[in-house]
Amino acid sequence: MSLAVKSYDRRSAAAYAQRWAYFRNPDFLDFSDLGGDCTNFASQCIYAGSGVMNFTPTYGWYYLTSSNRTASWTGVHYLYQFLTSNQGVGPYATETGLLQMRPGDIIQLALDEDRFQHSPVVVEIRGLIPTPGTIYVAAHSYDADCRPLSSYPYRDIRCLHIEGVRYNSGGSR
């Protein structure tokens, strides 16, 4: 089957983020006590905006149950790898700067270490130019909704702009 491309539904991703920012969707395990829930939450938001998972074993991006999922669904580094290298079914992203950020995009932060360890979801941009003071995010682990990006004490930042979603044109799962 050939792959087709559709738009990423940013509005649905951001709405999902705001709906579940302070709660846990019972359809997904809460990973708060297992290393953190931020990337699980980010993946749920991306799924709300894409409607497509990638069921490729090991290197895909999916969640069926807590024990039947990929590392990219819950791991900061693995989500980054999946989104920036995905050539198959599912969402795909490019690493960009703050100026390209839009609601539904993911910002990954290195907080107190040199490795990236937090994945907030952009829910709103207030003003004409996206900056840490005008970008507002929702997140789990450090539960937040409409939290200014500038309020995080991060050492490093990487911005993932979701470009679109690929799906099987003969039907998707």
PDB file of C-alpha atoms in Angstrom:
ATOM      1  CA  MET A   1       0.000   0.000   0.000  1.00  0.00           C
ATOM      2  CA  SER A   2       1.129   3.507  -0.668  1.00  0.00           C
ATOM      3  CA  LEU A   3       1.303   6.188   1.976  1.00  0.00           C
ATOM      4  CA  ALA A   4      -0.735   9.356   1.854  1.00  0.00           C
ATOM      5  CA  VAL A   5      -0.243  12.484   3.945  1.00  0.00           C
ATOM      6  CA  LYS A   6      -2.826  14.378   5.945  1.00  0.00           C
ATOM      7  CA  SER A   7      -2.658  17.464   8.104  1.00  0.00           C
ATOM      8  CA  TYR A   8      -1.948  17.194  11.794  1.00  0.00           C
ATOM      9  CA  ASP A   9      -5.003  18.390  13.736  1.00  0.00           C
ATOM     10  CA  ARG A  10      -3.321  20.885  16.056  1.00  0.00           C
ATOM     11  CA  ARG A  11      -6.590  22.013  17.577  1.00  0.00           C
ATOM     12  CA  SER A  12      -7.463  18.465  18.684  1.00  0.00           C
ATOM     13  CA  ALA A  13      -3.975  17.867  20.076  1.00  0.00           C
ATOM     14  CA  ALA A  14      -4.023  21.084  22.120  1.00  0.00           C
ATOM     15  CA  ALA A  15      -7.609  20.504  23.292  1.00  0.00           C
ATOM     16  CA  TYR A  16      -6.680  17.005  24.461  1.00  0.00           C
ATOM     17  CA  ALA A  17      -3.679  18.431  26.314  1.00  0.00           C
ATOM     18  CA  GLN A  18      -5.832  20.950  28.126  1.00  0.00           C
ATOM     19  CA  ARG A  19      -8.554  18.396  28.886  1.00  0.00           C
ATOM     20  CA  TRP A  20      -6.139  15.930  30.497  1.00  0.00           C
ATOM     21  CA  ALA A  21      -3.421  18.249  31.902  1.00  0.00           C
ATOM     22  CA  TYR A  22      -4.442  17.694  35.530  1.00  0.00           C
ATOM     23  CA  PHE A  23      -6.067  14.305  35.096  1.00  0.00           C
ATOM     24  CA  ARG A  24      -5.130  10.908  33.683  1.00  0.00           C
ATOM     25  CA  ASN A  25      -6.999   9.318  30.815  1.00  0.00           C
ATOM     26  CA  PRO A  26      -7.974   5.854  32.115  1.00  0.00           C
ATOM     27  CA  ASP A  27      -7.251   4.356  28.670  1.00  0.00           C
ATOM     28  CA  PHE A  28      -3.514   4.765  29.371  1.00  0.00           C
ATOM     29  CA  LEU A  29      -1.331   3.724  32.281  1.00  0.00           C
ATOM     30  CA  ASP A  30      -0.066   6.582  34.434  1.00  0.00           C
ATOM     31  CA  PHE A  31       3.732   6.327  34.293  1.00  0.00           C
ATOM     32  CA  SER A  32       4.286   8.957  37.018  1.00  0.00           C
ATOM     33  CA  ASP A  33       5.774   6.405  39.402  1.00  0.00           C
ATOM     34  CA  LEU A  34       7.710   4.652  36.628  1.00  0.00           C
ATOM     35  CA  GLY A  35      10.034   7.442  35.571  1.00  0.00           C
ATOM     36  CA  GLY A  36       7.496  10.094  34.627  1.00  0.00           C
ATOM     37  CA  ASP A  37       4.352  10.532  32.574  1.00  0.00           C
ATOM     38  CA  CYS A  38       5.297  13.525  30.409  1.00  0.00           C
ATOM     39  CA  THR A  39       6.103  11.699  27.175  1.00  0.00           C
ATOM     40  CA  ASN A  40       3.179   9.303  27.583  1.00  0.00           C
ATOM     41  CA  PHE A  41       0.994  12.418  27.853  1.00  0.00           C
ATOM     42  CA  ALA A  42       2.716  14.075  24.875  1.00  0.00           C
ATOM     43  CA  SER A  43       2.148  10.919  22.812  1.00  0.00           C
ATOM     44  CA  GLN A  44      -1.527  10.874  23.760  1.00  0.00           C
ATOM     45  CA  CYS A  45      -1.812  14.487  22.590  1.00  0.00           C
ATOM     46  CA  ILE A  46      -0.019  13.723  19.329  1.00  0.00           C
ATOM     47  CA  TYR A  47      -2.307  10.748  18.801  1.00  0.00           C
ATOM     48  CA  ALA A  48      -5.351  12.991  19.401  1.00  0.00           C
ATOM     49  CA  GLY A  49      -4.058  15.203  16.588  1.00  0.00           C
ATOM     50  CA  SER A  50      -2.956  12.444  14.237  1.00  0.00           C
ATOM     51  CA  GLY A  51      -5.341   9.520  14.771  1.00  0.00           C
ATOM     52  CA  VAL A  52      -2.662   7.140  13.496  1.00  0.00           C
ATOM     53  CA  MET A  53      -0.146   4.956  15.312  1.00  0.00           C
ATOM     54  CA  ASN A  54       2.855   3.206  13.785  1.00  0.00           C
ATOM     55  CA  PHE A  55       2.757  -0.485  14.717  1.00  0.00           C
ATOM     56  CA  THR A  56       6.305  -1.265  13.594  1.00  0.00           C
ATOM     57  CA  PRO A  57       7.850  -3.403  16.356  1.00  0.00           C
ATOM     58  CA  THR A  58      10.637  -1.719  18.318  1.00  0.00           C
ATOM     59  CA  TYR A  59      10.998   1.394  16.145  1.00  0.00           C
ATOM     60  CA  GLY A  60       7.350   2.377  15.693  1.00  0.00           C
ATOM     61  CA  TRP A  61       5.148   4.507  17.909  1.00  0.00           C
ATOM     62  CA  TYR A  62       2.117   2.907  19.527  1.00  0.00           C
ATOM     63  CA  TYR A  63       0.338   2.081  22.761  1.00  0.00           C
ATOM     64  CA  LEU A  64      -2.073  -0.818  23.110  1.00  0.00           C
ATOM     65  CA  THR A  65      -1.477  -1.638  26.779  1.00  0.00           C
ATOM     66  CA  SER A  66       1.157  -0.765  29.363  1.00  0.00           C
ATOM     67  CA  SER A  67       3.097  -3.876  28.330  1.00  0.00           C
ATOM     68  CA  ASN A  68       2.346  -3.637  24.601  1.00  0.00           C
ATOM     69  CA  ARG A  69       3.812  -0.308  23.533  1.00  0.00           C
ATOM     70  CA  THR A  70       6.970   1.103  22.062  1.00  0.00           C
ATOM     71  CA  ALA A  71       9.682   2.967  23.931  1.00  0.00           C
ATOM     72  CA  SER A  72       8.920   5.982  21.744  1.00  0.00           C
ATOM     73  CA  TRP A  73       5.465   6.286  23.326  1.00  0.00           C
ATOM     74  CA  THR A  74       6.896   6.975  26.785  1.00  0.00           C
ATOM     75  CA  GLY A  75      10.594   7.843  26.411  1.00  0.00           C
ATOM     76  CA  VAL A  76      11.753  11.403  25.701  1.00  0.00           C
ATOM     77  CA  HIS A  77      14.735  10.407  23.553  1.00  0.00           C
ATOM     78  CA  TYR A  78      12.831   7.664  21.727  1.00  0.00           C
ATOM     79  CA  LEU A  79       9.906   9.977  20.874  1.00  0.00           C
ATOM     80  CA  TYR A  80      12.396  12.452  19.446  1.00  0.00           C
ATOM     81  CA  GLN A  81      14.039   9.707  17.364  1.00  0.00           C
ATOM     82  CA  PHE A  82      10.702   8.452  16.078  1.00  0.00           C
ATOM     83  CA  LEU A  83       9.258  11.840  15.151  1.00  0.00           C
ATOM     84  CA  THR A  84      12.401  13.144  13.438  1.00  0.00           C
ATOM     85  CA  SER A  85      13.210   9.965  11.504  1.00  0.00           C
ATOM     86  CA  ASN A  86       9.788   8.479  10.761  1.00  0.00           C
ATOM     87  CA  GLN A  87       9.360   7.743   7.060  1.00  0.00           C
ATOM     88  CA  GLY A  88       6.412   5.405   7.568  1.00  0.00           C
ATOM     89  CA  VAL A  89       2.910   5.606   8.984  1.00  0.00           C
ATOM     90  CA  GLY A  90       2.206   8.137  11.710  1.00  0.00           C
ATOM     91  CA  PRO A  91       3.198  11.652  12.656  1.00  0.00           C
ATOM     92  CA  TYR A  92       6.541  13.099  11.655  1.00  0.00           C
ATOM     93  CA  ALA A  93       8.355  16.213  12.797  1.00  0.00           C
ATOM     94  CA  THR A  94      11.365  18.399  12.217  1.00  0.00           C
ATOM     95  CA  GLU A  95      13.529  19.925  14.894  1.00  0.00           C
ATOM     96  CA  THR A  96      13.130  23.667  14.554  1.00  0.00           C
ATOM     97  CA  GLY A  97      13.416  26.839  16.575  1.00  0.00           C
ATOM     98  CA  LEU A  98      10.866  28.558  18.771  1.00  0.00           C
ATOM     99  CA  LEU A  99       9.617  30.703  15.881  1.00  0.00           C
ATOM    100  CA  GLN A 100       8.119  27.620  14.174  1.00  0.00           C
ATOM    101  CA  MET A 101       6.270  26.347  17.255  1.00  0.00           C
ATOM    102  CA  ARG A 102       2.488  26.002  17.016  1.00  0.00           C
ATOM    103  CA  PRO A 103      -0.164  24.489  19.292  1.00  0.00           C
ATOM    104  CA  GLY A 104       0.141  20.703  19.298  1.00  0.00           C
ATOM    105  CA  ASP A 105       3.915  20.760  18.851  1.00  0.00           C
ATOM    106  CA  ILE A 106       6.307  19.257  21.403  1.00  0.00           C
ATOM    107  CA  ILE A 107       9.102  21.047  23.233  1.00  0.00           C
ATOM    108  CA  GLN A 108      11.665  18.861  24.957  1.00  0.00           C
ATOM    109  CA  LEU A 109      13.656  20.233  27.857  1.00  0.00           C
ATOM    110  CA  ALA A 110      16.910  19.328  29.576  1.00  0.00           C
ATOM    111  CA  LEU A 111      16.089  20.506  33.079  1.00  0.00           C
ATOM    112  CA  ASP A 112      18.925  19.859  35.525  1.00  0.00           C
ATOM    113  CA  GLU A 113      21.018  17.471  33.475  1.00  0.00           C
ATOM    114  CA  ASP A 114      22.559  17.489  30.025  1.00  0.00           C
ATOM    115  CA  ARG A 115      20.017  15.014  28.685  1.00  0.00           C
ATOM    116  CA  PHE A 116      16.492  15.872  27.582  1.00  0.00           C
ATOM    117  CA  GLN A 117      14.005  14.630  30.153  1.00  0.00           C
ATOM    118  CA  HIS A 118      10.716  16.509  29.805  1.00  0.00           C
ATOM    119  CA  SER A 119       8.206  16.773  26.908  1.00  0.00           C
ATOM    120  CA  PRO A 120       5.619  19.544  27.345  1.00  0.00           C
ATOM    121  CA  VAL A 121       2.983  20.133  24.660  1.00  0.00           C
ATOM    122  CA  VAL A 122       2.410  23.599  23.207  1.00  0.00           C
ATOM    123  CA  VAL A 123      -1.214  24.612  23.841  1.00  0.00           C
ATOM    124  CA  GLU A 124      -1.158  28.323  23.134  1.00  0.00           C
ATOM    125  CA  ILE A 125       0.983  31.114  21.752  1.00  0.00           C
ATOM    126  CA  ARG A 126       0.129  34.571  23.024  1.00  0.00           C
ATOM    127  CA  GLY A 127       1.466  37.307  20.832  1.00  0.00           C
ATOM    128  CA  LEU A 128       2.769  37.492  17.310  1.00  0.00           C
ATOM    129  CA  ILE A 129       6.206  35.993  17.877  1.00  0.00           C
ATOM    130  CA  PRO A 130       6.736  32.680  19.698  1.00  0.00           C
ATOM    131  CA  THR A 131       9.240  33.169  22.534  1.00  0.00           C
ATOM    132  CA  PRO A 132       9.664  31.393  25.884  1.00  0.00           C
ATOM    133  CA  GLY A 133       7.470  34.116  27.387  1.00  0.00           C
ATOM    134  CA  THR A 134       4.671  33.781  24.833  1.00  0.00           C
ATOM    135  CA  ILE A 135       4.584  29.982  24.480  1.00  0.00           C
ATOM    136  CA  TYR A 136       2.293  28.192  26.925  1.00  0.00           C
ATOM    137  CA  VAL A 137       2.421  24.455  27.504  1.00  0.00           C
ATOM    138  CA  ALA A 138       0.592  21.591  29.167  1.00  0.00           C
ATOM    139  CA  ALA A 139       2.427  18.672  30.733  1.00  0.00           C
ATOM    140  CA  HIS A 140       2.346  15.684  33.052  1.00  0.00           C
ATOM    141  CA  SER A 141       4.921  14.720  35.690  1.00  0.00           C
ATOM    142  CA  TYR A 142       5.090  18.435  36.450  1.00  0.00           C
ATOM    143  CA  ASP A 143       1.330  18.750  35.849  1.00  0.00           C
ATOM    144  CA  ALA A 144       0.530  22.026  34.160  1.00  0.00           C
ATOM    145  CA  ASP A 145      -1.836  23.717  31.754  1.00  0.00           C
ATOM    146  CA  CYS A 146      -1.086  27.056  30.112  1.00  0.00           C
ATOM    147  CA  ARG A 147       2.250  27.231  31.921  1.00  0.00           C
ATOM    148  CA  PRO A 148       4.650  29.740  30.352  1.00  0.00           C
ATOM    149  CA  LEU A 149       7.627  27.972  28.840  1.00  0.00           C
ATOM    150  CA  SER A 150       9.789  30.687  30.406  1.00  0.00           C
ATOM    151  CA  SER A 151       8.852  29.422  33.896  1.00  0.00           C
ATOM    152  CA  TYR A 152      10.841  26.196  33.413  1.00  0.00           C
ATOM    153  CA  PRO A 153      14.469  26.306  34.593  1.00  0.00           C
ATOM    154  CA  TYR A 154      15.840  24.449  31.571  1.00  0.00           C
ATOM    155  CA  ARG A 155      19.462  24.076  30.504  1.00  0.00           C
ATOM    156  CA  ASP A 156      18.660  23.193  26.898  1.00  0.00           C
ATOM    157  CA  ILE A 157      15.626  23.075  24.638  1.00  0.00           C
ATOM    158  CA  ARG A 158      14.633  21.369  21.405  1.00  0.00           C
ATOM    159  CA  CYS A 159      11.504  22.127  19.477  1.00  0.00           C
ATOM    160  CA  LEU A 160       9.636  19.478  17.482  1.00  0.00           C
ATOM    161  CA  HIS A 161       7.297  20.894  14.866  1.00  0.00           C
ATOM    162  CA  ILE A 162       4.910  18.211  13.654  1.00  0.00           C
ATOM    163  CA  GLU A 163       4.780  18.525   9.887  1.00  0.00           C
ATOM    164  CA  GLY A 164       2.015  16.043   9.113  1.00  0.00           C
ATOM    165  CA  VAL A 165       0.750  12.498   9.378  1.00  0.00           C
ATOM    166  CA  ARG A 166       1.309   9.620   6.972  1.00  0.00           C
ATOM    167  CA  TYR A 167      -1.246   6.847   6.666  1.00  0.00           C
ATOM    168  CA  ASN A 168      -1.928   3.877   4.458  1.00  0.00           C
ATOM    169  CA  SER A 169      -4.123   5.133   1.658  1.00  0.00           C
ATOM    170  CA  GLY A 170      -5.839   1.754   1.455  1.00  0.00           C
ATOM    171  CA  GLY A 171      -7.055   2.164   5.046  1.00  0.00           C
ATOM    172  CA  SER A 172      -5.402   2.933   8.343  1.00  0.00           C
ATOM    173  CA  ARG A 173      -5.590   1.363  11.728  1.00  0.00           C
TER     174      ARG A 173
END
